[in-house]
CSV table of N, CA, C and O in Angstrom, one decimal:
chain,number,residue,atom,x,y,z
R,50,MET,N,76.2,-71.4,29.8
R,50,MET,CA,75.3,-70.4,30.6
R,50,MET,C,76.5,-69.6,31.7
R,50,MET,O,75.7,-68.5,32.2
R,51,ALA,N,77.4,-69.9,32.1
R,51,ALA,CA,78.0,-69.3,32.9
R,51,ALA,C,78.4,-68.0,32.3
R,51,ALA,O,78.7,-66.9,32.9
R,52,VAL,N,78.9,-68.0,31.0
R,52,VAL,CA,79.2,-66.9,30.4
R,52,VAL,C,78.1,-65.9,30.2
R,52,VAL,O,78.1,-65.0,30.3
R,53,SER,N,76.9,-66.1,30.1
R,53,SER,CA,75.9,-65.6,29.8
R,53,SER,C,75.3,-65.0,31.1
R,53,SER,O,75.0,-64.1,31.2
R,54,ALA,N,75.7,-65.9,32.2
R,54,ALA,CA,75.5,-65.2,33.7
R,54,ALA,C,76.1,-63.8,33.9
R,54,ALA,O,76.1,-62.8,34.6
R,55,ALA,N,77.6,-64.3,33.5
R,55,ALA,CA,78.8,-63.3,34.0
R,55,ALA,C,78.5,-62.1,32.9
R,55,ALA,O,78.7,-60.9,33.3
R,56,GLN,N,77.9,-62.5,31.6
R,56,GLN,CA,77.9,-61.1,30.8
R,56,GLN,C,76.3,-60.2,31.4
R,56,GLN,O,76.6,-59.2,31.5
R,57,THR,N,75.5,-61.0,31.9
R,57,THR,CA,74.3,-60.3,32.4
R,57,THR,C,74.7,-59.7,33.6
R,57,THR,O,74.5,-58.4,33.9
R,58,ALA,N,75.6,-60.3,34.6
R,58,ALA,CA,76.0,-59.7,35.9
R,58,ALA,C,77.0,-58.3,35.5
R,58,ALA,O,76.9,-57.1,36.1
R,59,THR,N,77.8,-58.4,34.4
R,59,THR,CA,78.7,-57.5,33.9
R,59,THR,C,77.9,-56.2,33.4
R,59,THR,O,78.2,-55.1,33.5
R,60,SER,N,76.8,-56.8,32.6
R,60,SER,CA,75.8,-55.6,31.6
R,60,SER,C,75.2,-54.9,33.0
R,60,SER,O,74.9,-53.6,33.0
R,61,GLY,N,74.9,-55.6,34.0
R,61,GLY,CA,73.9,-55.0,35.2
R,61,GLY,C,75.0,-54.1,36.1
R,61,GLY,O,74.5,-52.9,36.4
R,62,LEU,N,76.1,-54.4,36.2
R,62,LEU,CA,77.0,-53.8,36.8
R,62,LEU,C,77.4,-52.3,36.0
R,62,LEU,O,77.5,-51.4,36.7
R,63,PHE,N,77.5,-52.5,34.8
R,63,PHE,CA,78.1,-51.5,34.0
R,63,PHE,C,76.5,-50.8,33.9
R,63,PHE,O,77.1,-49.5,33.8
R,64,ALA,N,75.4,-51.1,33.9
R,64,ALA,CA,74.4,-50.4,33.8
R,64,ALA,C,74.2,-49.4,35.2
R,64,ALA,O,73.8,-48.3,35.1
R,65,GLN,N,74.7,-50.1,36.3
R,65,GLN,CA,74.7,-49.5,37.5
R,65,GLN,C,75.9,-48.2,37.7
R,65,GLN,O,75.3,-47.2,38.2
R,66,ILE,N,76.9,-48.7,36.8
R,66,ILE,CA,77.9,-47.5,37.2
R,66,ILE,C,77.5,-46.4,36.3
R,66,ILE,O,77.6,-45.0,36.3
R,67,GLN,N,77.1,-46.7,35.2
R,67,GLN,CA,76.4,-45.7,34.0
R,67,GLN,C,75.3,-44.7,34.9
R,67,GLN,O,75.0,-43.6,34.9
R,68,GLN,N,74.3,-45.6,35.7
R,68,GLN,CA,73.2,-44.7,36.4
R,68,GLN,C,74.1,-43.9,37.6
R,68,GLN,O,73.6,-42.8,37.7
R,69,LEU,N,74.9,-44.4,38.0
R,69,LEU,CA,75.9,-43.5,39.2
R,69,LEU,C,76.7,-42.3,38.4
R,69,LEU,O,76.1,-41.4,38.8
R,70,GLN,N,76.9,-42.5,37.4
R,70,GLN,CA,77.8,-41.5,36.4
R,70,GLN,C,76.7,-40.4,36.0
R,70,GLN,O,76.7,-39.4,36.3
R,71,ALA,N,75.5,-41.0,35.7
R,71,ALA,CA,74.2,-40.0,35.3
R,71,ALA,C,74.2,-39.3,36.5
R,71,ALA,O,73.7,-38.1,36.5
R,72,GLN,N,73.7,-40.0,38.1
R,72,GLN,CA,73.4,-39.3,38.7
R,72,GLN,C,74.5,-38.0,39.2
R,72,GLN,O,73.9,-37.2,39.6
R,73,ARG,N,75.4,-38.3,39.4
R,73,ARG,CA,76.8,-37.7,39.7
R,73,ARG,C,77.0,-36.3,38.5
R,73,ARG,O,76.9,-35.2,39.0
R,74,ASN,N,76.7,-36.6,37.3
R,74,ASN,CA,76.4,-35.6,36.4
R,74,ASN,C,75.4,-34.7,36.5
R,74,ASN,O,75.5,-33.4,36.4
R,75,ALA,N,74.3,-35.3,36.8
R,75,ALA,CA,72.9,-34.5,37.3
R,75,ALA,C,73.2,-33.8,38.7
R,75,ALA,O,73.1,-32.5,38.5
R,76,ASP,N,73.9,-34.2,39.4
R,76,ASP,CA,74.1,-33.5,41.0
R,76,ASP,C,75.2,-32.3,40.6
R,76,ASP,O,74.9,-31.1,41.3
R,77,GLN,N,76.1,-32.6,39.8
R,77,GLN,CA,77.1,-31.3,39.0
R,77,GLN,C,76.1,-30.2,38.5
R,77,GLN,O,76.5,-29.1,39.0
R,78,ALA,N,75.6,-30.8,37.8
R,78,ALA,CA,75.0,-29.9,36.7
R,78,ALA,C,73.9,-29.0,37.7
R,78,ALA,O,73.8,-27.7,37.6
R,79,GLU,N,73.2,-29.6,38.6
R,79,GLU,CA,72.3,-28.9,39.6
R,79,GLU,C,73.1,-28.0,40.6
R,79,GLU,O,72.8,-26.8,40.8
R,80,GLN,N,74.3,-28.5,40.9
R,80,GLN,CA,75.2,-27.6,41.7
R,80,GLN,C,75.6,-26.3,41.1
R,80,GLN,O,75.6,-25.2,41.4
R,81,ARG,N,76.0,-26.6,39.9
R,81,ARG,CA,76.5,-25.4,38.9
R,81,ARG,C,75.4,-24.3,38.8
R,81,ARG,O,75.5,-23.4,38.5
R,82,ALA,N,73.7,-24.7,38.5
R,82,ALA,CA,72.9,-24.0,38.3
R,82,ALA,C,72.8,-23.3,39.3
R,82,ALA,O,72.4,-22.0,39.1
R,83,ARG,N,72.8,-24.0,40.5
R,83,ARG,CA,72.4,-23.0,41.6
R,83,ARG,C,74.0,-21.9,42.0
R,83,ARG,O,73.5,-20.9,42.3
R,84,THR,N,74.8,-22.2,41.8
R,84,THR,CA,75.9,-21.4,41.6
R,84,THR,C,75.5,-20.3,40.8
R,84,THR,O,75.6,-19.1,41.2
R,85,LEU,N,75.4,-20.4,39.7
R,85,LEU,CA,75.3,-19.6,38.4
R,85,LEU,C,74.0,-18.7,38.8
R,85,LEU,O,73.9,-17.4,38.7
R,86,LEU,N,73.1,-19.4,39.4
R,86,LEU,CA,72.0,-18.7,39.7
R,86,LEU,C,71.9,-17.6,40.9
R,86,LEU,O,71.8,-16.5,40.7
R,87,GLU,N,73.1,-17.9,41.7
R,87,GLU,CA,73.3,-17.0,42.9
R,87,GLU,C,74.3,-16.1,42.6
R,87,GLU,O,73.9,-14.7,42.6
R,88,LYS,N,74.9,-16.3,41.5
R,88,LYS,CA,75.8,-15.2,40.6
R,88,LYS,C,75.0,-14.3,39.9
R,88,LYS,O,75.3,-12.9,39.9
R,89,ALA,N,73.9,-14.8,39.3
R,89,ALA,CA,73.1,-13.9,38.6
R,89,ALA,C,72.2,-12.9,39.4
R,89,ALA,O,72.0,-11.6,39.2
R,90,ARG,N,71.8,-13.6,40.9
R,90,ARG,CA,71.3,-12.7,41.6
R,90,ARG,C,72.1,-11.4,42.2
R,90,ARG,O,71.6,-10.7,42.2
R,91,GLN,N,73.1,-12.1,42.3
R,91,GLN,CA,74.3,-10.9,42.9
R,91,GLN,C,74.8,-9.9,41.9
R,91,GLN,O,74.6,-8.6,42.4
R,92,ALA,N,74.7,-10.2,40.6
R,92,ALA,CA,74.6,-9.5,39.5
R,92,ALA,C,73.7,-8.5,39.4
R,92,ALA,O,74.0,-7.3,39.0
R,93,GLN,N,72.5,-9.1,39.4
R,93,GLN,CA,71.2,-8.3,39.6
R,93,GLN,C,71.2,-7.1,40.7
R,93,GLN,O,70.8,-6.3,40.5
R,94,THR,N,71.8,-7.7,41.6
R,94,THR,CA,71.7,-6.5,42.7
R,94,THR,C,72.3,-5.5,42.6
R,94,THR,O,72.0,-4.3,42.6
R,95,VAL,N,73.9,-5.9,41.9
R,95,VAL,CA,74.8,-4.7,41.6
R,95,VAL,C,74.2,-4.0,40.4
R,95,VAL,O,74.4,-2.8,40.5
R,96,ALA,N,73.5,-4.6,39.4
R,96,ALA,CA,72.9,-3.7,38.3
R,96,ALA,C,71.5,-2.9,38.9
R,96,ALA,O,71.7,-1.6,38.6
R,97,ASP,N,70.9,-3.3,39.8
R,97,ASP,CA,70.1,-2.4,40.5
R,97,ASP,C,70.6,-1.2,41.1
R,97,ASP,O,70.1,-0.1,41.1
R,98,ARG,N,71.5,-1.4,41.9
R,98,ARG,CA,72.1,-0.5,42.8
R,98,ARG,C,73.0,0.5,41.8
R,98,ARG,O,72.8,1.8,42.0
R,99,ALA,N,73.3,-0.2,40.6
R,99,ALA,CA,73.9,1.1,39.6
R,99,ALA,C,73.2,1.7,38.9
R,99,ALA,O,73.1,2.7,38.8
R,100,GLN,N,71.8,1.0,38.7
R,100,GLN,CA,70.7,1.8,38.2
R,100,GLN,C,70.0,2.7,39.1
R,100,GLN,O,69.9,3.8,38.6
R,101,GLU,N,69.9,2.7,40.1
R,101,GLU,CA,69.6,3.5,41.4
R,101,GLU,C,70.7,5.0,41.4
R,101,GLU,O,70.2,5.8,41.3
R,102,SER,N,71.8,4.4,41.3
R,102,SER,CA,72.9,5.4,41.4
R,102,SER,C,73.1,6.3,40.2
R,102,SER,O,72.9,7.3,40.3
R,103,ALA,N,72.7,5.8,39.2
R,103,ALA,CA,72.6,6.6,37.6
R,103,ALA,C,71.3,7.2,37.8
R,103,ALA,O,71.6,8.7,37.4
R,104,ARG,N,70.0,6.9,38.7
R,104,ARG,CA,69.0,7.8,38.8
R,104,ARG,C,69.6,9.1,39.4
R,104,ARG,O,69.0,10.1,39.2
R,105,SER,N,70.1,8.7,40.5
R,105,SER,CA,70.5,9.7,41.5
R,105,SER,C,71.2,10.6,40.9
R,105,SER,O,71.1,12.1,41.0
R,106,LEU,N,72.3,10.4,40.2
R,106,LEU,CA,73.2,11.1,39.5
R,106,LEU,C,72.5,12.0,38.4
R,106,LEU,O,72.8,13.1,38.5
R,107,LYS,N,71.5,11.3,37.9
R,107,LYS,CA,70.9,12.4,36.8
R,107,LYS,C,70.0,13.4,37.4
R,107,LYS,O,70.3,14.7,36.9
R,108,VAL,N,69.4,12.9,38.6
R,108,VAL,CA,68.7,14.1,39.3
R,108,VAL,C,69.4,15.2,39.7
R,108,VAL,O,69.1,16.2,39.7
R,109,GLU,N,70.8,15.1,40.3
R,109,GLU,CA,72.1,15.6,40.3
R,109,GLU,C,72.3,16.6,39.5
R,109,GLU,O,72.9,17.9,39.6
R,110,SER,N,72.4,16.1,38.3
R,110,SER,CA,73.1,16.5,37.1
R,110,SER,C,71.8,17.6,36.6
R,110,SER,O,72.2,18.9,36.2
R,111,ASN,N,70.6,17.1,36.8
R,111,ASN,CA,69.4,18.2,36.4
R,111,ASN,C,69.5,19.4,37.4
R,111,ASN,O,69.1,20.3,36.9
R,112,GLN,N,69.7,18.9,38.6
R,112,GLN,CA,69.6,20.2,39.5
R,112,GLN,C,70.8,21.2,39.3
R,112,GLN,O,70.7,22.4,39.4
R,113,ALA,N,72.1,20.7,39.0
R,113,ALA,CA,73.1,21.6,38.8
R,113,ALA,C,72.9,22.4,37.6
R,113,ALA,O,73.4,23.4,37.6
R,114,GLN,N,72.1,21.7,36.5
R,114,GLN,CA,71.8,22.4,35.1
R,114,GLN,C,70.9,23.5,35.6
R,114,GLN,O,71.1,24.7,35.1
R,115,SER,N,69.9,23.2,36.3
R,115,SER,CA,69.0,24.5,36.7
R,115,SER,C,69.6,25.4,37.4
R,115,SER,O,69.5,26.7,37.5
R,116,ASP,N,70.7,25.1,38.5
R,116,ASP,CA,71.7,26.2,39.2
R,116,ASP,C,72.5,27.0,38.3
R,116,ASP,O,72.7,27.9,38.4
R,117,ALA,N,73.1,26.3,37.4
R,117,ALA,CA,73.6,27.0,36.3
R,117,ALA,C,73.3,28.0,35.6
R,117,ALA,O,73.5,29.3,35.6
R,118,GLY,N,71.7,27.6,35.2
R,118,GLY,CA,71.0,28.5,34.3
R,118,GLY,C,70.6,29.9,35.1
R,118,GLY,O,70.6,30.7,34.8
R,119,ARG,N,70.3,29.4,36.5
R,119,ARG,CA,69.7,30.7,37.1
R,119,ARG,C,71.0,31.3,37.5
R,119,ARG,O,71.0,32.7,37.7
R,120,ALA,N,72.3,31.1,37.7
R,120,ALA,CA,73.5,31.9,38.1
R,120,ALA,C,73.9,32.6,36.8
R,120,ALA,O,74.1,33.9,36.6
R,121,ARG,N,73.4,32.0,35.5
R,121,ARG,CA,73.3,32.4,34.0
R,121,ARG,C,72.5,33.9,34.1
R,121,ARG,O,72.9,34.8,33.7
R,122,GLN,N,71.3,33.8,34.6
R,122,GLN,CA,70.5,34.5,34.3
R,122,GLN,C,70.7,35.8,35.7
R,122,GLN,O,70.5,36.9,35.2
R,123,GLY,N,71.3,35.4,36.6
R,123,GLY,CA,71.5,36.2,37.4
R,123,GLY,C,72.9,37.5,37.1
R,123,GLY,O,72.7,38.6,37.2
R,124,LEU,N,73.7,36.6,36.5
R,124,LEU,CA,74.9,37.2,35.8
R,124,LEU,C,74.4,38.3,34.6
R,124,LEU,O,74.5,39.6,34.7
R,125,ALA,N,73.4,37.9,33.9
R,125,ALA,CA,73.0,38.7,32.7
R,125,ALA,C,72.0,40.0,33.5
R,125,ALA,O,72.0,41.3,32.9
R,126,ALA,N,71.3,39.8,34.5
R,126,ALA,CA,70.8,40.9,35.4
R,126,ALA,C,71.5,41.9,35.7
R,126,ALA,O,71.3,43.2,35.6
R,127,ARG,N,72.7,41.2,36.4
R,127,ARG,CA,73.8,42.0,36.9
R,127,ARG,C,74.5,43.5,35.8
R,127,ARG,O,74.4,44.3,36.0
R,128,GLU,N,74.6,42.6,34.7
R,128,GLU,CA,74.9,43.3,33.5
R,128,GLU,C,74.3,44.4,33.1
R,128,GLU,O,74.3,45.4,33.2
R,129,SER,N,72.9,44.1,32.8
R,129,SER,CA,72.1,44.8,32.6
R,129,SER,C,71.8,45.8,33.7
R,129,SER,O,71.6,47.5,33.2
R,130,ILE,N,71.8,45.7,34.9
R,130,ILE,CA,71.7,46.8,36.1
R,130,ILE,C,72.7,47.7,35.8
R,130,ILE,O,72.6,48.9,36.0
R,131,SER,N,74.0,46.8,35.8
R,131,SER,CA,75.3,48.1,35.7
R,131,SER,C,75.0,48.8,34.5
R,131,SER,O,75.6,50.0,34.6
R,132,GLN,N,74.7,48.4,33.3
R,132,GLN,CA,74.7,49.1,32.2
R,132,GLN,C,73.5,50.3,32.2
R,132,GLN,O,73.7,51.2,32.1
R,133,LEU,N,72.4,49.7,33.1
R,133,LEU,CA,71.5,51.2,33.6
R,133,LEU,C,71.9,52.0,33.9
R,133,LEU,O,71.9,53.3,33.9
R,134,GLN,N,72.7,51.7,35.4
R,134,GLN,CA,73.0,52.4,36.3
R,134,GLN,C,74.2,53.4,35.5
R,134,GLN,O,74.2,54.5,35.8
R,135,SER,N,75.0,52.8,34.7
R,135,SER,CA,75.9,53.7,33.7
R,135,SER,C,75.2,54.5,33.2
R,135,SER,O,75.6,55.7,32.8
R,136,GLY,N,74.1,54.2,32.2
R,136,GLY,CA,73.3,55.3,31.8
R,136,GLY,C,72.5,56.4,32.2
R,136,GLY,O,72.7,57.2,32.0
R,137,PHE,N,72.3,55.9,33.7
R,137,PHE,CA,71.7,57.1,34.5
R,137,PHE,C,72.5,58.0,34.8
R,137,PHE,O,72.5,59.2,35.1
R,138,ALA,N,74.0,57.7,35.1
R,138,ALA,CA,75.1,58.3,35.5
R,138,ALA,C,75.3,59.3,34.3
R,138,ALA,O,75.3,60.4,34.5
R,139,ASP,N,75.1,58.8,33.1
R,139,ASP,CA,75.3,59.8,32.1
R,139,ASP,C,74.4,60.6,31.9
R,139,ASP,O,74.5,61.6,31.5
R,140,LEU,N,73.0,60.2,32.1
R,140,LEU,CA,71.9,60.9,32.0
R,140,LEU,C,72.2,62.3,32.9
R,140,LEU,O,71.7,63.3,32.5
R,141,ARG,N,72.5,61.9,34.2
R,141,ARG,CA,72.4,62.9,35.4
R,141,ARG,C,73.5,63.8,34.9
R,141,ARG,O,73.4,65.1,35.2
R,142,GLU,N,74.6,63.4,34.3
R,142,GLU,CA,75.7,64.4,33.9
R,142,GLU,C,75.1,65.2,32.9
R,142,GLU,O,75.5,66.6,33.1
R,143,GLN,N,74.2,64.8,31.9
R,143,GLN,CA,73.9,65.8,30.7
R,143,GLN,C,72.8,66.6,31.2
R,143,GLN,O,72.8,67.9,31.1
R,144,VAL,N,72.1,65.9,32.5
R,144,VAL,CA,70.8,66.9,33.0
R,144,VAL,C,71.6,68.2,33.6
R,144,VAL,O,71.2,69.4,33.5
R,145,ALA,N,72.8,67.8,34.5
R,145,ALA,CA,73.2,68.7,35.3
R,145,ALA,C,74.0,69.8,34.5
R,145,ALA,O,74.0,70.6,34.4
R,146,SER,N,74.6,69.3,33.1
R,146,SER,CA,75.0,70.2,32.4
R,146,SER,C,74.2,70.9,31.9
R,146,SER,O,74.4,72.5,31.6
R,147,VAL,N,73.0,70.6,31.4
R,147,VAL,CA,72.1,71.4,30.7
R,147,VAL,C,71.6,72.6,31.7
R,147,VAL,O,70.9,73.7,31.6
R,148,THR,N,71.2,72.2,33.1
R,148,THR,CA,70.5,72.9,34.2
R,148,THR,C,71.3,73.9,34.8
R,148,THR,O,71.1,74.9,35.3
R,149,SER,N,72.9,73.8,34.9
R,149,SER,CA,73.4,74.6,35.8
R,149,SER,C,73.6,75.9,35.0
R,149,SER,O,74.0,75.8,34.0
R,150,PRO,N,73.8,77.1,35.9
R,150,PRO,CA,73.8,78.2,35.0
R,150,PRO,C,75.4,78.5,34.5
R,150,PRO,O,76.2,77.9,35.1
R,151,VAL,N,75.2,79.1,33.3
R,151,VAL,CA,76.4,79.7,32.5
R,151,VAL,C,77.1,80.7,33.2
R,151,VAL,O,76.3,81.7,33.6
R,152,GLU,N,78.0,80.4,33.6
R,152,GLU,CA,78.8,81.5,34.2
R,152,GLU,C,79.5,82.3,33.2
R,152,GLU,O,79.8,82.1,32.1
R,153,THR,N,79.0,83.8,33.3
R,153,THR,CA,79.6,84.8,32.5
R,153,THR,C,80.7,85.2,33.0
R,153,THR,O,80.7,85.4,34.5
R,154,PRO,N,81.6,85.7,32.6
R,154,PRO,CA,82.9,86.4,33.4
R,154,PRO,C,82.5,87.6,34.1
R,154,PRO,O,81.8,88.7,33.0
R,155,ALA,N,83.0,88.0,35.0
R,155,ALA,CA,82.7,89.2,35.5
R,155,ALA,C,83.3,90.4,34.9
R,155,ALA,O,84.7,90.1,34.4
R,156,ALA,N,83.0,91.6,34.9
R,156,ALA,CA,83.3,92.7,34.2
R,156,ALA,C,84.7,93.2,34.9
R,156,ALA,O,85.0,92.9,35.9
R,157,VAL,N,86.1,93.1,33.9
R,157,VAL,CA,87.2,93.4,34.4
R,157,VAL,C,87.3,95.0,34.5
R,157,VAL,O,87.1,95.5,33.8
R,158,VAL,N,87.5,95.4,35.7
R,158,VAL,CA,87.5,96.9,36.1
R,158,VAL,C,89.1,97.0,36.6
R,158,VAL,O,89.8,96.3,37.2
R,159,SER,N,89.7,97.7,35.5
R,159,SER,CA,90.8,97.9,35.8
R,159,SER,C,91.2,99.8,36.1
R,159,SER,O,90.6,100.6,35.2
R,160,ALA,N,91.6,100.3,36.8
R,160,ALA,CA,91.8,101.8,37.2
R,160,ALA,C,93.3,102.1,36.9
R,160,ALA,O,93.9,101.4,38.1
R,161,ALA,N,93.5,102.7,35.8
R,161,ALA,CA,94.8,103.2,35.8
R,161,ALA,C,95.0,104.8,35.9
R,161,ALA,O,94.2,105.3,35.5
R,162,PRO,N,96.0,105.3,36.4
R,162,PRO,CA,95.7,106.7,36.7
R,162,PRO,C,96.3,107.0,35.3
R,162,PRO,O,96.8,106.7,34.7
R,163,VAL,N,95.3,108.3,35.1
R,163,VAL,CA,95.7,109.1,33.8
R,163,VAL,C,96.5,110.4,33.9
R,163,VAL,O,96.2,111.0,35.1
R,164,VAL,N,97.7,110.5,33.2
R,164,VAL,CA,98.8,111.4,33.5
R,164,VAL,C,98.4,112.4,32.2
R,164,VAL,O,98.7,112.1,31.2
R,165,ASN,N,98.5,113.7,32.4
R,165,ASN,CA,98.5,114.6,31.7
R,165,ASN,C,99.9,114.8,31.1
R,165,ASN,O,100.9,114.0,31.2
R,166,ALA,N,100.3,115.8,30.0
R,166,ALA,CA,101.1,115.9,29.3
R,166,ALA,C,102.4,117.0,30.5
R,166,ALA,O,103.6,116.6,29.9
R,167,PHE,N,101.9,117.1,31.5
R,167,PHE,CA,102.9,117.6,32.5
R,167,PHE,C,103.3,116.5,33.6
R,167,PHE,O,104.1,117.0,34.3
R,168,GLY,N,102.9,115.4,33.1
R,168,GLY,CA,103.2,114.5,34.3
R,168,GLY,C,102.8,114.2,35.4
R,168,GLY,O,102.7,113.5,36.4
R,169,GLN,N,101.2,115.0,35.4
R,169,GLN,CA,100.5,114.7,36.6
R,169,GLN,C,99.4,114.0,36.6
R,169,GLN,O,98.7,113.9,35.4
R,170,GLU,N,98.9,113.2,37.3
R,170,GLU,CA,97.7,112.3,37.5
R,170,GLU,C,96.5,113.5,37.5
R,170,GLU,O,96.4,113.9,38.4
R,171,THR,N,95.7,113.1,36.6
R,171,THR,CA,94.6,113.8,36.6
R,171,THR,C,93.3,113.0,36.8
R,171,THR,O,92.0,113.6,36.9
R,172,GLY,N,93.2,111.8,37.0
R,172,GLY,CA,92.2,110.8,37.3
R,172,GLY,C,92.5,109.5,36.8
R,172,GLY,O,93.8,109.1,36.6
R,173,THR,N,91.7,108.9,36.9
R,173,THR,CA,91.7,107.4,36.5
R,173,THR,C,90.8,106.9,35.4
R,173,THR,O,89.7,107.7,35.0
R,174,LEU,N,91.5,106.0,34.3
R,174,LEU,CA,91.0,105.7,33.2
R,174,LEU,C,90.3,104.4,33.7
R,174,LEU,O,91.0,103.4,34.5
R,175,VAL,N,88.7,104.0,33.6
R,175,VAL,CA,88.4,102.7,34.3
R,175,VAL,C,88.0,102.0,32.5
R,175,VAL,O,87.6,102.5,31.6
R,176,ASN,N,88.6,100.7,32.3
R,176,ASN,CA,88.3,99.8,31.4
R,176,ASN,C,87.3,98.8,31.9
R,176,ASN,O,87.5,98.0,32.6
R,177,VAL,N,86.2,98.7,31.1
R,177,VAL,CA,85.5,98.3,31.5
R,177,VAL,C,85.1,96.8,30.1
R,177,VAL,O,85.0,97.0,29.0
R,178,THR,N,85.5,95.6,30.1
R,178,THR,CA,85.8,94.8,29.2
R,178,THR,C,84.8,93.6,29.7
R,178,THR,O,84.9,92.8,30.8
R,179,ALA,N,83.7,93.2,29.1
R,179,ALA,CA,82.9,92.2,29.0
R,179,ALA,C,83.3,90.8,28.2
R,179,ALA,O,83.7,91.1,27.1
């Protein structure tokens, strides 16, 4: 019976060791689970901040696109105005050329003395050229 009692004691001790090992494994697994859960929470916080940052950047990007569109429209309007002003200037020149009086050359009057056959001046010759 001594062997049997020793075996029973050994098997009881072995069962206790297994129990302690199982308890230690469970404790370690729980600690690892808590650590991983905390890391997951931290990662979720980082992801939430990144998502909020992405939303904010998208809003800023949309605003910049809108500003760029308005700037392009303003540029197109300025170009149209410039072309319109150029057209008005050309039209003013055309109107001015049509409505300005036509200058007629003044009659050229030249008075040259008339000399007779004896070399005497007898009068003046008037040349009227129009």
